[in-house]
Coordinates of C-alpha atoms and ligand atoms in Angstrom, one line a residue:
X1 CA 50.2 22.8 -23.1
X2 CA 51.8 23.3 -19.7
X3 CA 49.3 22.4 -17.2
X4 CA 46.1 20.7 -18.2
X5 CA 44.7 20.4 -14.7
X6 CA 44.3 22.8 -11.7
X7 CA 47.6 21.5 -10.4
X8 CA 48.1 24.0 -7.6
X9 CA 45.0 22.9 -5.6
X10 CA 45.8 19.4 -6.3
X11 CA 49.3 19.7 -4.9
X12 CA 48.0 21.0 -1.7
X13 CA 45.8 17.9 -1.4
X14 CA 48.8 15.7 -2.3
X15 CA 50.9 17.2 0.4
X16 CA 48.8 15.2 3.0
X17 CA 49.7 12.0 1.1
X18 CA 53.4 12.9 0.9
X19 CA 56.3 11.5 2.9
X20 CA 55.4 7.9 1.8
X21 CA 58.8 7.6 0.4
X22 CA 59.6 9.9 -2.5
X23 CA 61.2 8.3 -5.5
X24 CA 62.7 10.4 -8.3
X25 CA 63.5 9.0 -11.7
X26 CA 65.4 10.9 -14.3
X27 CA 65.1 10.2 -18.0
X28 CA 64.9 11.9 -21.4
X29 CA 62.3 14.6 -21.9
X30 CA 60.6 13.7 -25.1
X31 CA 58.5 16.8 -25.7
X32 CA 60.5 19.5 -23.9
X33 CA 59.0 22.9 -24.5
X34 CA 55.8 21.5 -26.0
X35 CA 54.6 19.8 -22.8
X36 CA 55.0 20.6 -19.2
X37 CA 54.2 19.2 -15.8
X38 CA 51.2 17.0 -15.2
X39 CA 50.1 15.2 -12.1
X40 CA 47.9 12.3 -11.3
X41 CA 47.7 8.7 -10.3
X42 CA 49.8 6.3 -12.3
X43 CA 48.5 3.3 -14.2
X44 CA 51.2 0.7 -14.7
X45 CA 50.6 -1.2 -17.9
X46 CA 51.4 -4.8 -17.6
X47 CA 53.5 -5.4 -20.6
X48 CA 53.9 -9.0 -19.6
X49 CA 53.6 -11.4 -22.5
X50 CA 51.1 -14.2 -22.2
X51 CA 52.8 -17.2 -20.6
X52 CA 53.8 -19.7 -23.1
X53 CA 54.1 -23.4 -22.4
X54 CA 55.6 -26.0 -24.7
X55 CA 53.4 -28.9 -25.7
X56 CA 54.5 -31.9 -27.6
X57 CA 52.1 -32.8 -30.4
X58 CA 51.0 -36.1 -31.7
X59 CA 51.6 -36.6 -35.5
X60 CA 47.9 -36.2 -36.4
X61 CA 47.7 -32.8 -34.5
X62 CA 50.4 -31.2 -36.6
X63 CA 48.3 -30.0 -39.6
X64 CA 45.6 -28.6 -37.4
X65 CA 48.2 -26.8 -35.4
X66 CA 49.5 -25.1 -38.6
X67 CA 45.9 -24.2 -39.5
X68 CA 45.4 -22.7 -36.0
X69 CA 48.5 -20.6 -36.6
X70 CA 47.1 -19.5 -40.0
X71 CA 43.8 -18.4 -38.3
X72 CA 45.6 -16.4 -35.6
X73 CA 47.7 -14.7 -38.3
X74 CA 44.6 -13.7 -40.3
X75 CA 42.9 -12.5 -37.1
X76 CA 45.9 -10.4 -36.1
X77 CA 46.1 -8.9 -39.6
X78 CA 42.4 -7.9 -39.4
X79 CA 43.0 -6.3 -36.0
X80 CA 46.0 -4.4 -37.2
X81 CA 44.2 -3.2 -40.3
X82 CA 41.4 -2.0 -38.1
X83 CA 43.8 -0.1 -35.8
X84 CA 45.5 1.3 -38.8
X85 CA 42.2 2.5 -40.3
X86 CA 41.2 4.2 -37.1
X87 CA 44.6 5.8 -36.6
X88 CA 44.7 7.1 -40.2
X89 CA 41.2 8.5 -39.9
X90 CA 41.9 10.1 -36.6
X91 CA 45.5 11.3 -37.0
X92 CA 46.5 11.1 -40.6
X93 CA 47.9 8.7 -43.1
X94 CA 51.5 9.1 -41.8
X95 CA 50.7 7.9 -38.3
X96 CA 48.6 5.1 -39.9
X97 CA 51.6 4.2 -42.0
X98 CA 53.5 3.1 -38.9
X99 CA 51.4 -0.1 -38.9
X100 CA 52.8 -1.1 -42.3
X101 CA 55.9 -2.3 -40.5
X102 CA 53.7 -4.4 -38.2
X103 CA 51.7 -5.9 -41.1
X104 CA 54.9 -6.8 -42.9
X105 CA 56.0 -8.9 -39.9
X106 CA 52.9 -11.0 -40.6
X107 CA 54.0 -11.5 -44.2
X108 CA 57.6 -12.3 -43.4
X109 CA 58.1 -15.6 -45.3
X110 CA 61.4 -16.4 -43.7
X111 CA 60.0 -16.1 -40.2
X112 CA 56.7 -17.9 -40.9
X113 CA 58.4 -20.8 -42.8
X114 CA 60.7 -21.3 -39.9
X115 CA 57.8 -21.4 -37.5
X116 CA 55.9 -23.9 -39.6
X117 CA 59.1 -26.0 -39.9
X118 CA 59.5 -26.0 -36.2
X119 CA 55.9 -27.1 -35.6
X120 CA 56.3 -29.9 -38.3
X121 CA 59.7 -31.1 -37.4
X122 CA 59.8 -30.8 -33.7
X123 CA 56.0 -31.4 -33.3
X124 CA 55.5 -28.5 -30.9
X125 CA 52.5 -26.2 -30.4
X126 CA 52.2 -23.1 -32.5
X127 CA 52.5 -20.7 -29.5
X128 CA 55.9 -22.2 -28.5
X129 CA 57.2 -22.2 -32.1
X130 CA 56.1 -18.7 -32.9
X131 CA 57.3 -17.3 -29.7
X132 CA 60.8 -18.9 -30.0
X133 CA 61.4 -17.9 -33.6
X134 CA 60.0 -14.4 -33.3
X135 CA 61.9 -13.7 -30.0
X136 CA 65.1 -14.8 -31.6
X137 CA 64.6 -12.4 -34.5
X138 CA 63.7 -9.6 -32.1
X139 CA 66.6 -10.2 -29.8
X140 CA 69.0 -10.1 -32.8
X141 CA 67.6 -6.7 -33.9
X142 CA 67.6 -5.4 -30.4
X143 CA 71.2 -6.2 -29.9
X144 CA 72.4 -4.1 -32.8
X145 CA 73.7 -0.7 -31.7
X146 CA 71.2 1.3 -33.7
X147 CA 68.0 3.0 -32.5
X148 CA 66.1 2.4 -35.7
X149 CA 66.7 -1.4 -35.7
X150 CA 65.9 -1.5 -32.0
X151 CA 62.5 0.1 -32.9
X152 CA 62.0 -2.7 -35.4
X153 CA 62.6 -5.2 -32.6
X154 CA 59.8 -3.4 -30.6
X155 CA 57.5 -3.7 -33.7
X156 CA 58.3 -7.4 -33.9
X157 CA 57.5 -8.0 -30.2
X158 CA 54.3 -5.9 -30.5
X159 CA 53.1 -8.1 -33.3
X160 CA 54.2 -11.3 -31.6
X161 CA 52.2 -10.5 -28.5
X162 CA 49.1 -10.0 -30.7
X163 CA 49.6 -13.3 -32.5
X164 CA 50.2 -15.1 -29.2
X165 CA 47.1 -13.5 -27.6
X166 CA 45.0 -14.7 -30.6
X167 CA 46.4 -18.2 -30.4
X168 CA 45.6 -18.3 -26.7
X169 CA 42.2 -16.6 -27.1
X170 CA 43.4 -13.9 -24.6
X171 CA 41.9 -10.4 -24.8
X172 CA 44.2 -8.0 -26.6
X173 CA 46.3 -5.4 -24.9
X174 CA 44.8 -3.0 -22.4
X175 CA 42.3 -0.9 -24.3
X176 CA 43.5 2.7 -23.5
X177 CA 40.5 4.2 -25.2
X178 CA 38.2 3.2 -22.4
X179 CA 40.1 4.5 -19.4
X180 CA 37.7 5.8 -16.7
X181 CA 40.0 8.2 -14.9
X182 CA 42.8 10.5 -16.1
X183 CA 46.1 9.0 -15.4
X184 CA 49.8 8.9 -16.1
X185 CA 50.7 5.8 -18.0
X186 CA 53.8 3.9 -16.9
X187 CA 55.1 1.2 -19.2
X188 CA 58.2 -0.7 -20.1
X189 CA 57.6 0.6 -23.7
X190 CA 54.6 2.1 -25.3
X191 CA 54.1 0.6 -28.7
X192 CA 53.1 2.8 -31.6
X193 CA 49.7 1.2 -31.6
X194 CA 49.2 2.0 -27.9
X195 CA 50.5 5.6 -28.3
X196 CA 48.4 6.3 -31.3
X197 CA 45.3 5.3 -29.4
X198 CA 45.9 7.5 -26.4
X199 CA 43.0 9.7 -25.5
X200 CA 44.3 13.0 -24.4
X201 CA 41.3 13.5 -22.2
X202 CA 42.4 10.5 -20.1
X203 CA 46.1 10.2 -20.5
X204 CA 47.9 13.1 -18.8
X205 CA 51.3 11.9 -19.9
X206 CA 53.4 8.8 -20.0
X207 CA 56.7 7.5 -18.8
X208 CA 58.6 4.5 -20.3
X209 CA 61.6 2.4 -19.3
X210 CA 63.1 2.5 -22.8
X211 CA 63.0 4.8 -25.8
X212 CA 64.9 7.6 -27.5
X213 CA 63.9 10.9 -28.9
X214 CA 63.7 9.4 -32.3
X215 CA 61.5 6.4 -31.6
X216 CA 58.1 6.1 -33.2
X217 CA 56.6 6.5 -29.7
X218 CA 58.4 9.8 -29.2
X219 CA 57.3 11.0 -32.6
X220 CA 53.8 10.2 -31.8
X221 CA 54.0 11.8 -28.4
X222 CA 55.3 15.0 -30.0
X223 CA 52.5 14.9 -32.6
X224 CA 49.9 14.5 -29.9
X225 CA 51.7 17.0 -27.6
X226 CA 51.5 14.6 -24.6
X227 CA 54.1 15.2 -21.9
X228 CA 56.4 12.2 -21.8
X229 CA 59.6 11.0 -20.3
X230 CA 61.4 8.0 -21.8
X231 CA 64.5 6.1 -21.0
X232 CA 63.7 5.7 -17.3
X233 CA 65.4 2.3 -17.3
X234 CA 63.5 -0.1 -15.0
X235 CA 60.8 2.3 -13.7
X236 CA 57.8 0.2 -14.7
X237 CA 58.9 -2.8 -12.6
X238 CA 59.3 -0.6 -9.5
X239 CA 55.9 1.1 -9.4
X240 CA 52.3 0.2 -8.7
X241 CA 49.1 1.5 -10.2
X242 CA 47.4 4.1 -8.0
X243 CA 50.6 5.7 -6.7
X244 CA 50.6 9.5 -7.0
X245 CA 53.1 11.1 -9.3
X246 CA 54.3 14.3 -10.9
X247 CA 55.6 13.9 -14.4
X248 CA 57.9 16.7 -15.5
X249 CA 58.1 16.7 -19.3
X250 CA 60.3 19.8 -19.3
X251 CA 63.2 18.4 -17.3
X252 CA 62.6 14.7 -17.9
X253 CA 61.7 13.8 -14.3
X254 CA 59.1 11.4 -12.8
X255 CA 58.5 11.9 -9.0
X256 CA 56.5 9.3 -7.2
X257 CA 55.0 10.1 -3.8
X258 CA 56.5 13.6 -3.8
X259 CA 57.5 15.0 -0.4
X260 CA 56.3 18.4 1.0
X261 CA 59.6 19.9 0.0
X262 CA 59.3 18.6 -3.6
X263 CA 55.7 19.7 -3.8
X264 CA 56.5 23.2 -2.7
X265 CA 59.4 23.4 -5.2
X266 CA 57.1 22.3 -8.0
X267 CA 54.4 24.7 -6.8
X268 CA 56.9 27.5 -7.2
X269 CA 58.1 26.2 -10.6
X270 CA 54.5 25.9 -11.7
X271 CA 53.6 29.4 -10.5
X272 CA 56.5 30.8 -12.5
X273 CA 55.7 28.7 -15.5
X274 CA 52.1 30.0 -15.4
X275 CA 53.3 33.6 -15.3
X276 CA 55.8 33.0 -18.0
X277 CA 53.3 31.3 -20.3
X278 CA 51.0 34.3 -19.9
X279 CA 53.8 36.6 -20.8
X280 CA 54.7 34.5 -23.8
X281 CA 51.1 34.4 -24.9
X282 CA 51.1 38.2 -24.8
X283 CA 54.1 38.4 -27.2
X284 CA 53.1 35.4 -29.3
X285 CA 51.2 37.2 -32.0
X286 CA 53.3 40.4 -32.0
X287 CA 56.1 40.9 -34.6
X288 CA 59.6 39.6 -33.9
X289 CA 61.2 43.0 -33.7
X290 CA 64.1 44.2 -31.6
X291 CA 63.9 47.3 -29.3
X292 CA 65.8 49.3 -31.9
X293 CA 63.5 48.3 -34.7
X294 CA 65.3 45.4 -36.4
X295 CA 62.8 42.9 -37.9
X296 CA 63.7 39.3 -37.5
X297 CA 62.1 36.6 -39.6
X298 CA 61.0 33.9 -37.1
X299 CA 59.7 30.7 -38.6
X300 CA 59.0 27.1 -37.4
X301 CA 60.4 23.7 -38.1
X302 CA 57.9 20.9 -38.8
X303 CA 58.1 17.2 -39.2
X304 CA 54.7 16.3 -40.6
X305 CA 51.7 18.0 -42.3
X306 CA 49.6 18.0 -39.1
X307 CA 52.2 20.2 -37.5
X308 CA 51.3 23.1 -39.8
X309 CA 48.5 23.9 -37.4
X310 CA 51.0 24.8 -34.7
X311 CA 52.9 27.2 -36.9
X312 CA 50.6 30.2 -36.9
X313 CA 49.2 29.3 -33.4
X314 CA 52.7 29.8 -32.0
X315 CA 53.2 33.1 -33.9
X316 CA 55.7 31.8 -36.5
X317 CA 55.8 33.5 -39.9
X318 CA 56.0 30.3 -42.0
X319 CA 58.0 27.1 -42.1
X320 CA 61.7 27.4 -42.3
X321 CA 62.4 23.7 -42.3
X322 CA 60.0 20.9 -43.3
X323 CA 61.8 17.7 -42.5
X324 CA 60.2 15.5 -45.2
X325 CA 62.0 12.3 -44.2
X326 CA 59.3 11.7 -41.5
X327 CA 56.9 10.9 -44.4
X328 CA 59.3 8.1 -45.3
X329 CA 60.7 6.6 -42.2
X330 CA 57.2 5.6 -40.8
X331 CA 56.6 3.2 -43.6
X332 CA 58.3 0.3 -45.4
X333 CA 57.8 1.8 -48.8
X334 CA 58.7 5.4 -49.8
X335 CA 55.5 7.5 -50.4
X336 CA 54.9 7.9 -54.1
X337 CA 54.8 11.3 -55.9
X338 CA 51.0 11.6 -55.4
X339 CA 51.2 10.9 -51.7
X340 CA 54.0 13.4 -51.2
X341 CA 52.3 16.0 -53.4
X342 CA 49.2 15.8 -51.2
X343 CA 51.3 16.2 -48.0
X344 CA 53.3 19.2 -49.3
X345 CA 50.2 20.8 -50.9
X346 CA 48.3 20.5 -47.6
X347 CA 51.0 22.4 -45.7
X348 CA 51.5 25.0 -48.5
X349 CA 47.8 25.7 -48.8
X350 CA 47.2 25.8 -45.0
X351 CA 49.9 28.4 -44.5
X352 CA 49.5 30.4 -47.8
X353 CA 50.8 33.2 -48.3
X354 CA 53.4 32.4 -45.6
X355 CA 56.5 30.6 -47.0
X356 CA 57.1 26.9 -46.5
X357 CA 60.7 25.7 -47.0
X358 CA 60.5 22.0 -47.9
X359 CA 63.8 20.3 -47.4
X360 CA 64.5 17.4 -49.8
X361 CA 65.0 14.0 -48.3
X362 CA 67.5 13.7 -45.5
X363 CA 67.6 9.9 -45.1
X364 CA 70.7 8.2 -43.6
X365 CA 72.6 9.3 -40.5
X366 CA 70.1 8.2 -37.9
X367 CA 67.0 8.0 -40.2
X368 CA 66.5 5.0 -42.3
X369 CA 64.0 3.2 -44.4
X370 CA 63.2 -0.3 -43.2
X371 CA 65.1 -1.8 -46.1
X372 CA 68.1 0.5 -45.7
X373 CA 69.7 -0.6 -42.4
X374 CA 72.4 1.5 -40.7
X375 CA 74.5 -1.5 -39.8
X376 CA 75.9 -1.7 -43.3
X377 CA 77.7 1.6 -42.9
X378 CA 80.6 2.1 -40.5
X379 CA 79.9 5.8 -40.2
X380 CA 76.3 6.5 -41.3
X381 CA 76.5 10.3 -40.5
X382 CA 79.5 10.5 -42.9
X383 CA 78.0 8.1 -45.3
X384 CA 75.1 7.6 -47.7
X385 CA 73.0 10.4 -46.4
X386 CA 70.7 13.2 -47.6
X387 CA 71.7 14.7 -51.0
X388 CA 74.2 11.9 -51.5
X389 CA 71.5 9.3 -51.2
X390 CA 69.1 11.3 -53.5
X391 CA 71.7 11.9 -56.2
X392 CA 72.2 8.1 -56.5
X393 CA 68.6 7.1 -55.9
X394 CA 67.2 9.4 -58.6
X395 CA 64.1 7.2 -58.8
X396 CA 63.1 8.3 -55.2
X397 CA 64.5 11.9 -55.7
X398 CA 62.5 12.4 -58.9
X399 CA 59.2 11.6 -57.2
X400 CA 60.0 14.0 -54.4
X401 CA 61.2 16.8 -56.7
X402 CA 58.1 16.5 -58.9
X403 CA 55.9 16.5 -55.8
X404 CA 57.5 19.6 -54.4
X405 CA 57.4 21.4 -57.8
X406 CA 53.7 20.5 -58.2
X407 CA 52.9 21.7 -54.6
X408 CA 54.7 25.0 -55.4
X409 CA 51.7 25.9 -57.6
X410 CA 49.5 25.9 -54.5
X411 CA 51.3 28.2 -52.1
X412 CA 54.5 30.0 -51.2
X413 CA 56.8 27.0 -51.5
X414 CA 60.6 27.1 -51.4
X415 CA 62.9 24.1 -51.5
X416 CA 66.3 23.3 -50.1
X417 CA 68.9 20.5 -50.3
X418 CA 70.4 19.0 -47.1
X419 CA 74.0 18.2 -46.5
X420 CA 75.5 19.8 -49.6
X421 CA 79.3 19.5 -49.3
X422 CA 80.4 21.1 -52.5
X423 CA 79.4 22.7 -55.8
X424 CA 79.2 19.5 -57.8
X425 CA 76.4 18.2 -55.7
X426 CA 74.5 21.4 -56.0
X427 CA 74.9 21.5 -59.8
X428 CA 73.8 17.9 -60.1
X429 CA 70.7 18.5 -58.0
X430 CA 69.8 21.7 -59.9
X431 CA 70.2 19.9 -63.2
X432 CA 67.7 17.3 -62.0
X433 CA 65.3 20.0 -60.9
X434 CA 65.5 21.5 -64.4
X435 CA 64.9 18.1 -66.0
X436 CA 61.8 17.5 -64.0
X437 CA 60.5 21.0 -64.5
X438 CA 60.8 20.3 -68.3
X439 CA 58.8 17.0 -67.8
X440 CA 56.1 18.9 -66.0
X441 CA 56.0 21.6 -68.6
X442 CA 55.6 18.9 -71.3
X443 CA 52.8 17.3 -69.3
X444 CA 51.1 20.7 -68.8
X445 CA 51.3 20.3 -65.0
X446 CA 51.5 23.7 -63.2
X447 CA 54.3 24.7 -60.9
X448 CA 56.0 27.9 -59.7
X449 CA 58.5 28.8 -62.4
X450 CA 60.3 31.0 -59.9
X451 CA 60.5 28.5 -57.1
X452 CA 63.3 29.6 -54.9
X453 CA 66.0 27.0 -54.2
X454 CA 68.4 27.1 -51.2
X455 CA 70.8 24.8 -49.5
X456 CA 71.5 23.8 -46.0
X457 CA 75.0 24.8 -44.8
X458 CA 75.7 22.0 -42.4
X459 CA 79.1 20.8 -43.5
X460 CA 82.3 22.8 -42.9
X461 CA 83.1 22.4 -46.6
X462 CA 79.8 24.1 -47.6
X463 CA 80.5 27.0 -45.3
X464 CA 84.0 27.4 -46.8
X465 CA 82.8 27.4 -50.4
X466 CA 79.6 29.3 -49.6
X467 CA 80.7 32.1 -51.9
X468 CA 80.4 29.7 -54.9
X469 CA 77.2 28.2 -53.6
X470 CA 75.6 31.6 -53.0
X471 CA 76.0 32.6 -56.7
X472 CA 73.6 29.7 -57.6
X473 CA 71.1 29.8 -54.8
X474 CA 68.4 32.1 -53.4
X475 CA 69.0 31.4 -49.7
X476 CA 71.1 29.5 -47.2
X477 CA 69.8 27.7 -44.1
X478 CA 72.5 26.9 -41.6
X479 CA 72.0 23.5 -40.0
X480 CA 73.9 23.9 -36.8
X481 CA 73.0 20.5 -35.4
X482 CA 75.2 18.9 -38.1
X483 CA 77.6 21.8 -38.7
X484 CA 78.7 21.4 -35.0
X485 CA 79.1 17.7 -35.2
X486 CA 81.0 17.8 -38.5
X487 CA 83.2 20.8 -37.6
X488 CA 84.1 19.7 -34.1
X489 CA 84.1 15.9 -34.9
X490 CA 81.6 15.3 -32.1
X491 CA 78.8 12.8 -32.8
X492 CA 75.6 14.6 -32.0
X493 CA 74.0 11.4 -30.7
X494 CA 76.7 10.4 -28.3
X495 CA 76.0 11.5 -24.7
X496 CA 79.6 10.5 -23.6
X497 CA 81.1 13.4 -25.5
X498 CA 78.1 15.8 -25.2
X499 CA 80.3 18.3 -23.2
X500 CA 82.4 18.7 -26.4
X501 CA 79.4 19.6 -28.5
X502 CA 79.8 23.4 -28.2
X503 CA 77.7 25.7 -30.3
X504 CA 79.8 28.7 -29.1
X505 CA 83.1 27.1 -30.2
X506 CA 85.0 29.8 -32.0
X507 CA 85.3 27.5 -35.1
X508 CA 81.6 27.4 -35.4
X509 CA 81.2 31.1 -35.1
X510 CA 83.8 31.6 -37.9
X511 CA 81.9 29.2 -40.2
X512 CA 78.7 31.0 -39.5
X513 CA 80.4 34.4 -40.2
X514 CA 81.8 33.1 -43.5
X515 CA 78.4 31.9 -44.6
X516 CA 76.6 35.0 -43.6
X517 CA 79.1 37.2 -45.5
X518 CA 78.9 35.1 -48.6
X519 CA 75.1 35.2 -48.6
X520 CA 74.9 38.9 -48.1
X521 CA 77.6 39.6 -50.7
X522 CA 75.4 37.9 -53.2
X523 CA 72.2 39.5 -51.8
X524 CA 70.6 36.3 -50.6
X525 CA 69.2 35.7 -47.2
X526 CA 70.5 33.3 -44.5
X527 CA 68.6 31.4 -41.9
X528 CA 69.6 29.1 -39.0
X529 CA 67.3 26.1 -38.5
X530 CA 69.4 24.0 -36.1
X531 CA 68.5 23.8 -32.4
X532 CA 70.9 26.7 -31.7
X533 CA 68.3 29.0 -33.2
X534 CA 65.7 27.9 -30.7
X535 CA 67.8 28.6 -27.7
X536 CA 67.0 32.0 -26.3
X537 CA 70.5 32.2 -24.9
X538 CA 72.1 31.8 -28.3
X539 CA 69.6 33.5 -30.6
X540 CA 71.0 37.0 -29.9
X541 CA 74.5 35.8 -30.9
X542 CA 73.2 34.5 -34.3
X543 CA 71.4 37.8 -34.9
X544 CA 74.5 39.7 -34.0
X545 CA 76.4 37.6 -36.6
X546 CA 74.0 38.8 -39.2
X547 CA 71.6 35.9 -39.6
X548 CA 68.3 37.1 -41.2
X549 CA 65.9 34.3 -40.1
X550 CA 65.6 31.9 -37.2
X551 CA 63.6 28.7 -37.7
X552 CA 62.8 26.8 -34.5
X553 CA 60.5 24.1 -33.2
X554 CA 57.0 25.6 -33.0
X555 CA 56.8 25.6 -29.2
X556 CA 60.0 27.5 -29.0
X557 CA 58.8 30.4 -31.2
X558 CA 57.2 32.3 -28.2
X559 CA 60.4 32.2 -26.0
X560 CA 62.6 33.2 -28.9
X561 CA 60.3 36.0 -29.9
X562 CA 60.1 37.1 -26.2
X563 CA 63.9 37.6 -26.1
X564 CA 64.1 39.3 -29.6
X565 CA 61.5 41.8 -28.4
X566 CA 63.7 42.7 -25.4
X567 CA 67.0 42.9 -27.3
X568 CA 68.7 45.7 -29.1
X569 CA 70.4 44.7 -32.4
X570 CA 73.3 46.9 -31.2
X571 CA 73.7 44.6 -28.1
X572 CA 73.6 41.5 -30.3
X573 CA 76.3 43.0 -32.6
X574 CA 78.5 43.9 -29.6
X575 CA 78.1 40.3 -28.4
X576 CA 79.0 38.9 -31.8
X577 CA 82.0 41.3 -32.0
X578 CA 83.2 40.1 -28.6
X579 CA 82.6 36.4 -29.5
X580 CA 84.5 36.6 -32.8
X581 CA 87.6 37.9 -31.0
X582 CA 87.3 35.5 -28.0
X583 CA 89.2 32.3 -27.9
X584 CA 87.1 30.4 -25.4
X585 CA 83.7 28.7 -26.1
X586 CA 82.9 28.8 -22.4
X587 CA 83.6 32.6 -22.1
X588 CA 81.4 33.2 -25.1
X589 CA 78.6 31.1 -23.7
X590 CA 78.9 33.0 -20.4
X591 CA 78.5 36.3 -22.2
X592 CA 75.5 35.0 -24.1
X593 CA 73.9 33.9 -20.8
X594 CA 74.6 37.2 -19.1
X595 CA 73.0 39.1 -21.9
X596 CA 69.9 36.8 -22.1
X597 CA 69.4 36.8 -18.3
X598 CA 69.7 40.5 -18.0
X599 CA 67.2 41.3 -20.7
X600 CA 64.7 38.5 -20.1
X601 CA 65.2 37.2 -16.5
X602 CA 61.8 35.6 -16.3
X603 CA 62.6 33.2 -19.1
X604 CA 65.2 31.5 -16.9
X605 CA 63.4 31.4 -13.6
X606 CA 60.9 28.7 -14.4
X607 CA 63.0 25.6 -14.6
Ligands
PEP1 C1 70.6 20.6 -38.6 O1 71.5 19.8 -38.9 O2 70.9 21.6 -37.9 C2 69.3 20.5 -39.1 C3 68.4 21.4 -38.9 O3 69.0 19.3 -39.7 P1 68.6 17.9 -38.9 O4 68.6 18.3 -37.4 O5 67.4 17.4 -39.5 O6 69.8 17.1 -39.2
MG2 MG1 71.1 18.4 -40.5

């Protein structure tokens, strides 16, 4: 979805309104590639909390005040259940599951006991007591250097506002389902409940002060494919509803009152994007084949069952990476075997006979269950993550492995383990799979006896022992996102050292080469599913290094296919040969850019 309105005509009209003082805000593009530029008037959501005053109670008022709090909690619970029901019906159980975290705040005995104690002992009104205690909890969570816990603080504040509104008899948050005019929402934060209720017919896009790419709000925006920019710092406090704006979800920019010059720049960018999108649409359903006849397997990465729809629509030939942890992190309790089975079966059946590679749980690092806080580990990315977690929590792993095995009876399912760092882990995981296969056989439950199992190669140690691993597996999938951070010792989340995060570093290319050679020596295939595969500048290098498959975010399938269809494998091999001899990451990158720009210039003009 690049432009969902006739933006060119609109920009002409806007030119008259221009020069009222252009303001440009730069933030984080949430859905880059999936969503583009939208325009419209902004609607600034007043995220202000109801104003709370402190009132001293007389002794006889205390018990009624506690009853009043009880009624507000019941009312809030009913409202949340209703929102959850609607969201689950409209968007799926996973999105609905996000409200489990909100409902749990209402059941938090420590918090509620403290509120009741404050009302009783200090004889203060329920609003003041609830607000003081909940805000203290939220502030503590928000202060912790961890995206996940900060999101929990947002959940806590979201629920608190609802409870306070109910205590005060104030109408609940702005009802976004009844917007009259299409607009761009501007807000300090957009809660999951707000985001889930967005009506795409009326909400062109949104921009928020805070947020990260991994927040629930961002996950929702991606699912809904709504253009969004987050992390704009204090933007909501500086704008007024009714102002005209351009929201650029590709580059992460919000322009208020754009000048003639900006409008004409955007007009040009939009014109090029429209042409590019048409070209990409033309190639979309054609095979990913190079000019000299080499067939590349191009598949998509998905995060949730609903994404399966986008796989074929974007011209992918299956799912190369299903990140199953998103079924887990949206809720307080891990989904059970049956829930997971239904989710995996849904994807496998929808895409049959195309392959679906289900990755076993990759919790840890930056993805946590609510009861598994990051703060307990000094280095969560080097800690209790992925296969390490699963091999210790075999209760959770068992349910997942059984669910995947059962789903394998319904489609072309393959399975892979994340973050394997050596042979022992692989052997242990394989032994568990055998054990659960035996259980299913005894129970007479069908599964694919020949289910192919692979491993992600995302630690340098796995690449270096890939020969041993390859003997015991059917495929490899190179996770460059992690391989780069582990090999170069560069935290992939840290923007301060982002310049050191170099996919073309000679060390990375050597690790990929070793992995590809080990795979091919043992006649197994090798894929790359990290972000590097979805970059049209770098995809030729990977193909030149001998990679058989690229698995990329669904919206990136068309541009990657576009470049593959303009590339000769011989050129890619020459590039790889040069790169493997070259000592400089920058020089390698420059060569990659030169090749990509020379064979597909239009891909690079529309930014
Ligand atoms: C990777 O590390 O490249 C990968 C695909 O896994 P994730 O991004 O989920 O860690
Ligand atoms: Mg990874």
